[in-house]
Short mmCIF file of C-alpha atoms (C1' of nucleotides) in Angstrom, two decimals:
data_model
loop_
_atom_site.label_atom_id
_atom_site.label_comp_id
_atom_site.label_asym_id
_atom_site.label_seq_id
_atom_site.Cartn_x
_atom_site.Cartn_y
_atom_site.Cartn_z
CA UNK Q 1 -120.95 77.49 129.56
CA UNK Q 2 -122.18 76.80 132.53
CA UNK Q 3 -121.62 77.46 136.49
CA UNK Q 4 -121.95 75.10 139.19
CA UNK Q 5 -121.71 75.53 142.96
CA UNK Q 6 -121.53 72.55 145.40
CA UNK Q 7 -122.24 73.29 149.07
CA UNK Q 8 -120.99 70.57 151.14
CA UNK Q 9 -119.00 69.69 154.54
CA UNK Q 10 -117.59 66.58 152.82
CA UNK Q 11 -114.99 68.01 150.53
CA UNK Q 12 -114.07 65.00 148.98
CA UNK Q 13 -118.08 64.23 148.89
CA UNK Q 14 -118.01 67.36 146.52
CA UNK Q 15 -115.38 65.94 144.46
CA UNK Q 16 -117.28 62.86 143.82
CA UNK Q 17 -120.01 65.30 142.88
CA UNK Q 18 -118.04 67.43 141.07
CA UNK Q 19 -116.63 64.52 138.94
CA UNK Q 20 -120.41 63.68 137.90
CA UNK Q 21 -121.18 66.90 137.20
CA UNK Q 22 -119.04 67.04 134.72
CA UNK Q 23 -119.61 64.41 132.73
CA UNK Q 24 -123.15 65.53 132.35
CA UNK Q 25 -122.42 69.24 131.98
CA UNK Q 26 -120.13 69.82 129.43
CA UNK Q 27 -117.75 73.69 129.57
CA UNK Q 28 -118.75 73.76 133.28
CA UNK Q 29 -116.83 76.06 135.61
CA UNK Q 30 -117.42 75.14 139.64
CA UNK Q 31 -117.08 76.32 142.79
CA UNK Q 32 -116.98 74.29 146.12
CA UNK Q 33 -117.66 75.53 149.09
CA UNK Q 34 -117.62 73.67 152.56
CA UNK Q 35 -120.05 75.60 154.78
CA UNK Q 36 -123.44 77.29 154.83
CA UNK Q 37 -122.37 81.06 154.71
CA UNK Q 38 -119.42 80.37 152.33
CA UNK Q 39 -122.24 78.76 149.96
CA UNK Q 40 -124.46 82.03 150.30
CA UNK Q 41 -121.28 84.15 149.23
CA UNK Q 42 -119.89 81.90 146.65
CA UNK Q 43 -123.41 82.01 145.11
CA UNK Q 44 -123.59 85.95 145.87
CA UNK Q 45 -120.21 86.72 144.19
CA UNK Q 46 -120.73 84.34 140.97
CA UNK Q 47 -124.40 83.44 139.99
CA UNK Q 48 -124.79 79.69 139.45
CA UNK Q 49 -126.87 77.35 136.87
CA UNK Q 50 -126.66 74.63 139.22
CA UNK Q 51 -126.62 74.60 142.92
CA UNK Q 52 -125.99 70.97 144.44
CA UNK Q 53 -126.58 71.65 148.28
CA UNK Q 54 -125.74 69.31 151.00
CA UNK Q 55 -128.98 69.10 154.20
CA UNK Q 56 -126.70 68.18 156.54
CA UNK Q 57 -124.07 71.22 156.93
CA UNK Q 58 -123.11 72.57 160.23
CA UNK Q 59 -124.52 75.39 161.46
CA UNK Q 60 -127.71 75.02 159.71
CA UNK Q 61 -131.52 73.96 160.24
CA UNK Q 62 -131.51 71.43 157.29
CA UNK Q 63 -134.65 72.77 154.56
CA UNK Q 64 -134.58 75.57 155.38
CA UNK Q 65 -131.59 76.57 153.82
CA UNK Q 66 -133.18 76.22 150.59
CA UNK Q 67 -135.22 79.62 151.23
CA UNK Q 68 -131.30 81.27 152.05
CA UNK Q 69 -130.29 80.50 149.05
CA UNK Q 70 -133.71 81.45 146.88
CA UNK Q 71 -133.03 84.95 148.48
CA UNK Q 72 -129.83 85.26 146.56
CA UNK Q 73 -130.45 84.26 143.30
CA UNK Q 74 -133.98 83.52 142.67
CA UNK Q 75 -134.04 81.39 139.55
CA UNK Q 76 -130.88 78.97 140.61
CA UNK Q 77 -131.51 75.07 139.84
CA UNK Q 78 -131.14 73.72 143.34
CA UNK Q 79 -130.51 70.11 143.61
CA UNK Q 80 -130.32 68.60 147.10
CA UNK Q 81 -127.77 66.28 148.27
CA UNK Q 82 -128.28 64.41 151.33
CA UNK Q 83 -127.89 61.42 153.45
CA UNK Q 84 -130.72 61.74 155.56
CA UNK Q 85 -133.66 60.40 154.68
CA UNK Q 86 -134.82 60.21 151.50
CA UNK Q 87 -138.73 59.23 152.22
CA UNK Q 88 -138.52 61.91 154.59
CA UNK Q 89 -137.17 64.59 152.92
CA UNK Q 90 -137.26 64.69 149.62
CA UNK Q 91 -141.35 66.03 149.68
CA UNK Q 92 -140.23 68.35 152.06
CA UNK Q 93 -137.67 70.04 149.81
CA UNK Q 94 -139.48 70.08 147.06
CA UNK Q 95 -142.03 71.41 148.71
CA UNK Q 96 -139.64 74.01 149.88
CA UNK Q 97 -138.65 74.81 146.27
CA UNK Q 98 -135.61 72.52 145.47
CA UNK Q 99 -135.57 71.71 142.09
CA UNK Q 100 -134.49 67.79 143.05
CA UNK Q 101 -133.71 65.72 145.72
CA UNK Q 102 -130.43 63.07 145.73
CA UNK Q 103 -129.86 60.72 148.31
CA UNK Q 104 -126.15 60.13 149.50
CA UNK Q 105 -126.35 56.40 148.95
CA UNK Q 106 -127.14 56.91 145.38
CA UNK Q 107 -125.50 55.12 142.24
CA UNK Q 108 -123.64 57.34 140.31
CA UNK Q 109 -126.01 56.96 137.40
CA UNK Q 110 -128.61 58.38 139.41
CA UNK Q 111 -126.75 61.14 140.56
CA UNK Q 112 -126.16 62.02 136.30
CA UNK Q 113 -130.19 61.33 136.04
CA UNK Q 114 -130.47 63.82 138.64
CA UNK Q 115 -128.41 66.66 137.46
CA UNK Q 116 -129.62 65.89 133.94
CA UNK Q 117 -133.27 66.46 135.08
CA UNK Q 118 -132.53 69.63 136.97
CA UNK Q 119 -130.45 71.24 134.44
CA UNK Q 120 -134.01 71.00 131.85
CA UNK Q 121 -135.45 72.76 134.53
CA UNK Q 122 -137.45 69.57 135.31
CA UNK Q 123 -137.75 68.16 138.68
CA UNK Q 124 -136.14 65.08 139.99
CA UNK Q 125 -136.65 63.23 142.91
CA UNK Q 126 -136.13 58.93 142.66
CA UNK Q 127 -138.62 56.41 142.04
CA UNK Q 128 -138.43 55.03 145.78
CA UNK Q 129 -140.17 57.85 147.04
CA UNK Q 130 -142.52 58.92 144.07
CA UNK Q 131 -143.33 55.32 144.76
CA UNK Q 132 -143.97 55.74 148.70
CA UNK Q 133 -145.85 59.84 148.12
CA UNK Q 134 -147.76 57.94 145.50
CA UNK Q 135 -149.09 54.99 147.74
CA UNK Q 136 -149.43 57.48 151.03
CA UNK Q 137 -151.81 59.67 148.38
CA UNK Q 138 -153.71 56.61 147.49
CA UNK Q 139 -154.23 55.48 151.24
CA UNK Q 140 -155.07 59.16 152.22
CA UNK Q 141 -152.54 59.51 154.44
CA UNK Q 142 -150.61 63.42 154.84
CA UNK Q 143 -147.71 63.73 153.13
CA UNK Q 144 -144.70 62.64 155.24
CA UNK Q 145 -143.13 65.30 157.29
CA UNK Q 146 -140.22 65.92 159.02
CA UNK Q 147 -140.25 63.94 162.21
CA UNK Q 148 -139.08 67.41 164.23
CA UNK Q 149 -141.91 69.53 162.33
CA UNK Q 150 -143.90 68.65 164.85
CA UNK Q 151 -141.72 70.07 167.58
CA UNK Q 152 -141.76 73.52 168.82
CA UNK Q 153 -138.45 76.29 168.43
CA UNK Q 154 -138.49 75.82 171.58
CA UNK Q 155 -138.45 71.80 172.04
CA UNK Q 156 -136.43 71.59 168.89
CA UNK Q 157 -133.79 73.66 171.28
CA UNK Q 158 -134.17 71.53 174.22
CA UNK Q 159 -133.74 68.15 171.68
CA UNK Q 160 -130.42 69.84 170.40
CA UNK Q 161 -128.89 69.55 173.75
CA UNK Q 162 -130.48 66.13 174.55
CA UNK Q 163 -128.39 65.09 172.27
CA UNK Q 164 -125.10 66.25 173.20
CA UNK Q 165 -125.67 64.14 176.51
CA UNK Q 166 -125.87 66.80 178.29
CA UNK Q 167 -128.20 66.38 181.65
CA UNK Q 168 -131.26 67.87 182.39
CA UNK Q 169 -129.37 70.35 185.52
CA UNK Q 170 -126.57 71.50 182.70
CA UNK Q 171 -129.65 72.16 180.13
CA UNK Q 172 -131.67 74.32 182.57
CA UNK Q 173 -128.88 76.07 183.73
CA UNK Q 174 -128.01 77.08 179.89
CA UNK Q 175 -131.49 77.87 179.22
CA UNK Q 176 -132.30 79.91 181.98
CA UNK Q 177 -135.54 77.51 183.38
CA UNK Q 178 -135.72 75.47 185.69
CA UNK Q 179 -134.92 71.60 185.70
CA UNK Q 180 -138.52 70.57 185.74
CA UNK Q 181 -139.28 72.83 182.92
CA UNK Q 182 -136.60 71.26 180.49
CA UNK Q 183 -138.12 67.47 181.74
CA UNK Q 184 -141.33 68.68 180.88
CA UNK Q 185 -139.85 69.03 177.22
CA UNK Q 186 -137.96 66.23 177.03
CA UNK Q 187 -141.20 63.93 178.08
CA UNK Q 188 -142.90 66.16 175.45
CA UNK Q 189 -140.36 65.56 172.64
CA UNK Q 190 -140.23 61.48 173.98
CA UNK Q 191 -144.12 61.50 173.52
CA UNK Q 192 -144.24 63.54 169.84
CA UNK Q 193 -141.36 61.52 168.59
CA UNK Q 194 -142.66 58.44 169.92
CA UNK Q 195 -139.60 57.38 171.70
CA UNK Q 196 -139.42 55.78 175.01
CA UNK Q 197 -135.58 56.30 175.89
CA UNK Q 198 -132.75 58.61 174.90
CA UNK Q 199 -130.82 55.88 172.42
CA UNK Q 200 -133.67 55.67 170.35
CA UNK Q 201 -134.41 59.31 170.00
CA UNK Q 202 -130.51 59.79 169.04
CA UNK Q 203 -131.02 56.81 165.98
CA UNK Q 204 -133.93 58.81 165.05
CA UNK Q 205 -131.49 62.00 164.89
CA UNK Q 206 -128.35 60.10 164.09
CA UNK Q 207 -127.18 62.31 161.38
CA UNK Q 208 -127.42 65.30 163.35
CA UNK Q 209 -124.60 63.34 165.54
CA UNK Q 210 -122.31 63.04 162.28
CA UNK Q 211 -120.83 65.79 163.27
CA UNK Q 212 -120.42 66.10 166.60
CA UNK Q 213 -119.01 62.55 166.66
CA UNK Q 214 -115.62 64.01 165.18
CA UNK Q 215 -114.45 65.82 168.02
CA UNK Q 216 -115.09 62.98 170.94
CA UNK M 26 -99.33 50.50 136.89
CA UNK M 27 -100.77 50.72 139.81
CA UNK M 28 -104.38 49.34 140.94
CA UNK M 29 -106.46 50.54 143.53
CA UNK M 30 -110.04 49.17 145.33
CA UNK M 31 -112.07 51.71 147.39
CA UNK M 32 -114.89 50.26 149.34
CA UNK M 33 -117.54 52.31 150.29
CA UNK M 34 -120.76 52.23 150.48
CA UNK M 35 -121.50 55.64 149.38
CA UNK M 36 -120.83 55.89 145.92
CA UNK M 37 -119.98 59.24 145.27
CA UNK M 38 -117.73 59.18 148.17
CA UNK M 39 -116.18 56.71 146.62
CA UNK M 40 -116.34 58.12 143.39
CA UNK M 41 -114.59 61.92 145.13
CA UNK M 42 -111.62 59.42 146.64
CA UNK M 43 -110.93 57.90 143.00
CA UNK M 44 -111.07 61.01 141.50
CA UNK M 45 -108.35 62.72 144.29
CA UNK M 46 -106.41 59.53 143.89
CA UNK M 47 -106.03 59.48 140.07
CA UNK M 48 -104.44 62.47 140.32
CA UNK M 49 -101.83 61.38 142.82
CA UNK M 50 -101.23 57.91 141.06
CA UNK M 51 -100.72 57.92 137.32
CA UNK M 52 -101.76 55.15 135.58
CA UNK M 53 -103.96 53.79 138.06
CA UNK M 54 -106.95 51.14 137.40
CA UNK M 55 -109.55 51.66 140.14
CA UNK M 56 -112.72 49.04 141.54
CA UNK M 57 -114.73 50.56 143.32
CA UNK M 58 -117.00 48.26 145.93
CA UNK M 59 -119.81 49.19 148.09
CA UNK M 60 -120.12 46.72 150.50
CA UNK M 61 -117.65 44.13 152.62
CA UNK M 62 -118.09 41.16 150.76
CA UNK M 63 -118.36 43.12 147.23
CA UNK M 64 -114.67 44.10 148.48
CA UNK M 65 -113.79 40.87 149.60
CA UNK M 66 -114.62 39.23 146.30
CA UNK M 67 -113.23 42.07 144.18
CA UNK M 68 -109.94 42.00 146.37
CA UNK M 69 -109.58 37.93 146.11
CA UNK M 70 -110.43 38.62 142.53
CA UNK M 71 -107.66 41.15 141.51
CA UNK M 72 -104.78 42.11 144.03
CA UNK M 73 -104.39 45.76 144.72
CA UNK M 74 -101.85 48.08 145.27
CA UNK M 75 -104.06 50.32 147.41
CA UNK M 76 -107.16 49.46 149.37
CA UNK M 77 -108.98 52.27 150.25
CA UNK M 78 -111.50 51.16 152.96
CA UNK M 79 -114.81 52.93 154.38
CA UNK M 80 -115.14 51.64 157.92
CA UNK M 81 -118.48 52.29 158.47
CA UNK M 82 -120.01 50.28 155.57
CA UNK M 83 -123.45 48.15 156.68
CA UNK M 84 -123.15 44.71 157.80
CA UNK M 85 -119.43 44.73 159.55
CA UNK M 86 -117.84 45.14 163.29
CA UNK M 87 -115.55 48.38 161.99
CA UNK M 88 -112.25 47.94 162.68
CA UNK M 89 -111.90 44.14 162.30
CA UNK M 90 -112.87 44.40 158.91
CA UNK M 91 -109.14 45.42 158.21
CA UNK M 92 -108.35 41.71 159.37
CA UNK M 93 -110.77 39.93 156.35
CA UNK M 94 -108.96 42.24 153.89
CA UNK M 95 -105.52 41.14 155.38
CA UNK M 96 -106.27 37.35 154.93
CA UNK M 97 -107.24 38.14 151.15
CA UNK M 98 -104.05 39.86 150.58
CA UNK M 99 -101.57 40.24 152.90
CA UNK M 100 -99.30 42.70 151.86
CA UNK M 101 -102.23 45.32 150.53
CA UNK M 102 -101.75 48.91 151.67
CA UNK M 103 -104.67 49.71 153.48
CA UNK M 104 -106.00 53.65 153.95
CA UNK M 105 -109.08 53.60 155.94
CA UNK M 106 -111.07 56.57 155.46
CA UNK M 107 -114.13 56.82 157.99
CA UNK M 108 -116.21 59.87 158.78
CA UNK M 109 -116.18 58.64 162.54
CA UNK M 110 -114.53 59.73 165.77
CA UNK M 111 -110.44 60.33 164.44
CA UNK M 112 -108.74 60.05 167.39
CA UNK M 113 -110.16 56.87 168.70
CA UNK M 114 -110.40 54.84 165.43
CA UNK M 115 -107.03 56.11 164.13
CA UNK M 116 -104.66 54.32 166.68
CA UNK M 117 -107.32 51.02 166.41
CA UNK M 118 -107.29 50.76 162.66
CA UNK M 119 -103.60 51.53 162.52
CA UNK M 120 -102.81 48.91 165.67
CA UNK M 121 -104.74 45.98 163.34
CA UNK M 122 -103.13 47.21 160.50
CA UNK M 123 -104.20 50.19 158.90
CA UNK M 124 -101.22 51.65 156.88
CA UNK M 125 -103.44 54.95 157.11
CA UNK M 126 -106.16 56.59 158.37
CA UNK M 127 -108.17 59.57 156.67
CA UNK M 128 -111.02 60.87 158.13
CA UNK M 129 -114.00 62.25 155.55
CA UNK M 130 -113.95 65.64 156.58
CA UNK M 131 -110.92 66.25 155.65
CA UNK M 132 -109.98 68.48 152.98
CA UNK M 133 -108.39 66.97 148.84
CA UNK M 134 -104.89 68.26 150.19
CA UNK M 135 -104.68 65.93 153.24
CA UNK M 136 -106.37 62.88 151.00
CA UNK M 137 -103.78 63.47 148.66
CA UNK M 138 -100.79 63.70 151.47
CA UNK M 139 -102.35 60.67 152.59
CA UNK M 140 -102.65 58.29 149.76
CA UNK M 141 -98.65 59.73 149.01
CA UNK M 142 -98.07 58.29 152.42
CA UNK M 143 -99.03 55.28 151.96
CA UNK M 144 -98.74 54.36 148.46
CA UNK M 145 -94.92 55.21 149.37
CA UNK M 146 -95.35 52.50 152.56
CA UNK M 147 -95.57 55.11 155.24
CA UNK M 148 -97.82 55.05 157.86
CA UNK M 149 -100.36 58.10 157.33
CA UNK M 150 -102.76 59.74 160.35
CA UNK M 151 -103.68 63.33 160.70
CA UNK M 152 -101.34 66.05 163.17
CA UNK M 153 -104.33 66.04 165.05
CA UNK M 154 -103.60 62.64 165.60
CA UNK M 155 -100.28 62.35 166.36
CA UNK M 156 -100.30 65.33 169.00
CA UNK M 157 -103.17 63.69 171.09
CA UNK M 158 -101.11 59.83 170.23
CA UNK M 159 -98.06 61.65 171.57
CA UNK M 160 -99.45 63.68 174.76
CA UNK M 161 -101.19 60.46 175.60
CA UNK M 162 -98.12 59.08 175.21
CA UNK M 163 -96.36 61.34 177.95
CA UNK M 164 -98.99 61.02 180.48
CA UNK M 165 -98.12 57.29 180.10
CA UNK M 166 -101.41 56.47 179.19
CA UNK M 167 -101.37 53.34 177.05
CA UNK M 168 -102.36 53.41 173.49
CA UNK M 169 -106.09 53.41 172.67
CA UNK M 170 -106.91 49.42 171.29
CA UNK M 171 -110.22 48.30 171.80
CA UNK M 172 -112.98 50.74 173.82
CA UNK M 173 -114.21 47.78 175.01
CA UNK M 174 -111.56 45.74 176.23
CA UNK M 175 -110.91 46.72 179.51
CA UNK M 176 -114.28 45.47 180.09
CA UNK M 177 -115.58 42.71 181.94
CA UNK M 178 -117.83 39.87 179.91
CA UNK M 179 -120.65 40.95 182.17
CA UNK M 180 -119.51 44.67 182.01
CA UNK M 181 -119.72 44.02 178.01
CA UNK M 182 -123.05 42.26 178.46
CA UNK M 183 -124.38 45.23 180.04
CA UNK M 184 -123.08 47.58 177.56
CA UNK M 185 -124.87 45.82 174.42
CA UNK M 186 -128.17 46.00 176.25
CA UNK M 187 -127.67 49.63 177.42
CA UNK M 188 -127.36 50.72 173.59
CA UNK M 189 -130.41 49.03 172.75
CA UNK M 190 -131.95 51.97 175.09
CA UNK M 191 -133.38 49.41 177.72
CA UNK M 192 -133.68 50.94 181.71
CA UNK M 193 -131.93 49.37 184.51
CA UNK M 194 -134.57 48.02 185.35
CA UNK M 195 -135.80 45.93 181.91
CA UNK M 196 -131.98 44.85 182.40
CA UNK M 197 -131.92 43.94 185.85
CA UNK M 198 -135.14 41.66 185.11
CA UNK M 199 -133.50 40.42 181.96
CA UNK M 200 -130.15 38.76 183.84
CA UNK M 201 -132.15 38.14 187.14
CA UNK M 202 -130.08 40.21 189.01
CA UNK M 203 -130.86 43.26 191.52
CA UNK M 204 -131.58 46.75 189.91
CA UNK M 205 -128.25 47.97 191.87
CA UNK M 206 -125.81 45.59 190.39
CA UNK M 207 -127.05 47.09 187.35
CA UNK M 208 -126.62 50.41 188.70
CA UNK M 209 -123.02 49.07 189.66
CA UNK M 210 -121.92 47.71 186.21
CA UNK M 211 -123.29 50.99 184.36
CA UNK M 212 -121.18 53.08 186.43
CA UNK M 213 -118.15 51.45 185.78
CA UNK M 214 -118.60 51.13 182.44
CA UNK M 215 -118.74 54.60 182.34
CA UNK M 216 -115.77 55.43 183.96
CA UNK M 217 -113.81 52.90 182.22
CA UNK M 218 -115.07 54.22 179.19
CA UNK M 219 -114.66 57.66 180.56
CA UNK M 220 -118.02 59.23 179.86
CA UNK M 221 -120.33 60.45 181.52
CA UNK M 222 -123.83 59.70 179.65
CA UNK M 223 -125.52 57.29 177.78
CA UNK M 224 -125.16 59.23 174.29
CA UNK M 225 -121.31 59.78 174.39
CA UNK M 226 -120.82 55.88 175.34
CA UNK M 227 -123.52 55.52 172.25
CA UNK M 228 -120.95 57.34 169.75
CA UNK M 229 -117.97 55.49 171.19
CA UNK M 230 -119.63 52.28 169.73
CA UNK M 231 -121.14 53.07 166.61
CA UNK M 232 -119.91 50.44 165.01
CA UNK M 233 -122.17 47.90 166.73
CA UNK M 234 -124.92 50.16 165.27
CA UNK M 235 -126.74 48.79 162.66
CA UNK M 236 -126.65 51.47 159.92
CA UNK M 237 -130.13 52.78 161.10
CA UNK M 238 -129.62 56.43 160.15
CA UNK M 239 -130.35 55.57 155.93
CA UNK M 240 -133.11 53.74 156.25
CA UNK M 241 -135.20 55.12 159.57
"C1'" DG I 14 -102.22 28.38 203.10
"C1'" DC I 15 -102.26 33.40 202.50
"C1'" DG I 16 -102.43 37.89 200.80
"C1'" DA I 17 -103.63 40.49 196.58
"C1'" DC I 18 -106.50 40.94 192.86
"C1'" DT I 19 -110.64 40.40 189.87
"C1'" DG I 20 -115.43 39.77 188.79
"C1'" DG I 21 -119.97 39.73 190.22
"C1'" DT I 22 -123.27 41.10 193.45
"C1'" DA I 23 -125.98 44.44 196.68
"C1'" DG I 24 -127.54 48.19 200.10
"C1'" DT I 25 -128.18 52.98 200.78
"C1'" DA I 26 -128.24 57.90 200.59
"C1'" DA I 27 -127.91 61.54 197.48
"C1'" DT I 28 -129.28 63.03 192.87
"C1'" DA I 29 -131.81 63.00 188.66
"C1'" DT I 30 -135.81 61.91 186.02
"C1'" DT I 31 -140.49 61.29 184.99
"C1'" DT I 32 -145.17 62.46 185.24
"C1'" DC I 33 -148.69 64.82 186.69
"C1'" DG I 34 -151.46 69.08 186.85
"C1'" DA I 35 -151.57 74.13 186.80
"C1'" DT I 36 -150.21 78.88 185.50
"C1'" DT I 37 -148.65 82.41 182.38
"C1'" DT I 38 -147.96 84.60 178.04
"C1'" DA I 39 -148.64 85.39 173.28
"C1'" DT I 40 -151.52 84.84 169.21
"C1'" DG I 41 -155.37 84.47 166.55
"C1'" DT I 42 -160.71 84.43 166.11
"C1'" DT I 43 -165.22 85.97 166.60
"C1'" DA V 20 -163.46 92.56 174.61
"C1'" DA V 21 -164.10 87.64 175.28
"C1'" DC V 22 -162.59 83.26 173.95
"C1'" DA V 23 -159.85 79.52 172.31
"C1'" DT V 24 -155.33 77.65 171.45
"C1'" DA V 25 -150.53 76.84 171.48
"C1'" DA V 26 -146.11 77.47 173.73
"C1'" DA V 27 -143.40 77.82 177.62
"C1'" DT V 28 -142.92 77.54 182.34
"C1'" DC V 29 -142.92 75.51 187.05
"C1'" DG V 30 -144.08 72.67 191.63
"C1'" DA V 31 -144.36 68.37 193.76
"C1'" DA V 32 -144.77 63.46 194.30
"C1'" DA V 33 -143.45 59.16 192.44
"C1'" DT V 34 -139.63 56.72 190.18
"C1'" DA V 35 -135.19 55.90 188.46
"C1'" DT V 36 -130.29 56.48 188.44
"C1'" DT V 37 -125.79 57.55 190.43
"C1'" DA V 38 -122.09 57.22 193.63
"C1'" DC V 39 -120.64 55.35 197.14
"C1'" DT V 40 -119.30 51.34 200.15
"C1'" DA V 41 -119.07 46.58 201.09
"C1'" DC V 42 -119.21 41.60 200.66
"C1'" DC V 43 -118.19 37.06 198.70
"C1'" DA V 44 -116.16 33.64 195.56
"C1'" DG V 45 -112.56 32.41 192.53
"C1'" DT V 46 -107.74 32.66 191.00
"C1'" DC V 47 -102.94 33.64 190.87
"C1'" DG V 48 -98.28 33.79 192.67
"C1'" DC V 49 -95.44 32.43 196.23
#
DNA sequence: GCGACTGGTAGTAATATTTCGATTTATGTT
DNA sequence: AACATAAATCGAAATATTACTACCAGTCGC
């Protein structure tokens, strides 16, 4: 008998998981829950076996999560679920502790390979990026990081409201600086991110815009 | 006996929608595709009752995809289910032919009024929907069709090269004309497209994006 | 032929942004 | 304590964009 808790925006996304899940696991129970903090309690009420987490949630920081959810039950399989990208993140969650790392696009039969992996405690991530960590190792390059690691709080702030489209008067004022402080930043963030205009910094962030896109 | 085809091109999205709908249709056979012409072929291949259409899948315009399905089979009950802006794509998909729209937030109760809807030959979109359709409606503002076709050929021109990220001037250089005219045709763009910066007119056309965020 | 309208084009002044370099503050090291 | 470093801030000049206005060439209806 086994418990399962899905953390996702997406409800019918965590149906689809859901429905795999339970062809691998057999007398599972579940719980779904659609946002960060409902997650946390669900998984604070009811411990879980198997926690199949979604990156991309509102509200939330992406990775980081991970550590949120370690705090409540430390020894919880956590399998991550995302759509952003794989190459990208997938070291940096494991890193982080997840137990496995499933990209969106996946086949279903991955997905079961996945769950199946984490559920014998071993670790899963696909053979796409073992592949890539496996040739950056052999040509000595760092592992891959997250393209806003290198940012500061304080840049990763500034980035946030680039985004929204808002303009560099309406940032200051909400930040309290002054305009050339915030264009400082933004050149900073256009130089680290290696970006030459706005459009191309928002591709690079796209699924951060997922959600904002809704309410247009 | 009913059959039903959900193209998608994320699988376990796909795979949540089958599940929600076999519980509203008994006796349902279900194809699932995960790209256009996978559809296409699977559609010309075996009729359905009930198409269940991503709009966002890689390789297609959005909205016009509805028309391909329609010349396959013309009397197939289309639900489009997109995870992009509601109350813009709802009236489009609906004016080419949509019998539905469901966005991919939405919760398993509104799938299921949905696919209800629809698989009873009612049209299906969201309250949300409706109540901005109808306000619009009493300000006697026309319905929303096409973002773009108020615009000019130039205007449109313009537009395509402003989402690549290129600067007025890069643009001006590129259709020998004077930085100003540029200056001129951005601005009305905007205002006919009623934003007010570059990322919001970005989101408006996602659909001419390449599906960059997967594989940046 | 004559307004009225549309599409494309610019000029200009007001605003916004980029791009420097420089200062301040906090943190960690020796 | 002295020093180095990273983060955040800001001023000012150089550029770029926006918000106007205006002009000209077609086109349409009459």
């Amino acid at each position: 008998m086994h418990h399962i808790l899905i953390v996702d925006d997406h409800p019918m996304m965590a149906i689809g998981l859901q429905s795999i899940a339970k062809t691998v696991i057999e007398n599972s129970t579940f719980t779904l829950a659609y946002t960060f903090t409902e997650g946390l309690d669900a998984l604070a009420k009811q411990p879980a076996d198997l926690l199949i987490l979604d990156l991309a949630i509102p509200g939330t920081r992406g990775p980081e999560m991970i550590d949120s959810y370690r705090a409540v039950q430390q020894d919880v399989r956590i399998l991550v679920c995302s759509g952003r990208d794989e190459l990208m993140n997938a070291p940096i969650c494991l890193h982080r502790g997840a137990n496995g790392f499933l990209h969106k696009n996946s086949f279903d039969g991955e997905a079961v390979t996945a769950i199946r992996a984490v559920m014998e405690n071993k670790k899963y991530i696909s053979t796409k990026v073992k592949d890539a960590m496996l040739s950056n190792l052999m040509e000595g390059k760092a592992m891959q990081t997250d393209p806003a690691a290198s940012l500061t709080p304080r840049e990763r702030e500034v980035l946030g409201l680039l985004l929204t489209g808002k303009w560099l008067k309406a940032i200051a004022e909400e930040l309290n600086v002054k305009i050339s402080t915030v264009g400082t930043q933004k050149n900073r963030i256009f130089k680290k991110m290696k970006v030459d205009n706005i459009i191309d910094l928002a591709k690079k962030f796209w699924y951060l815009e997922e959600k904002t896109a809704d309410h247009l």
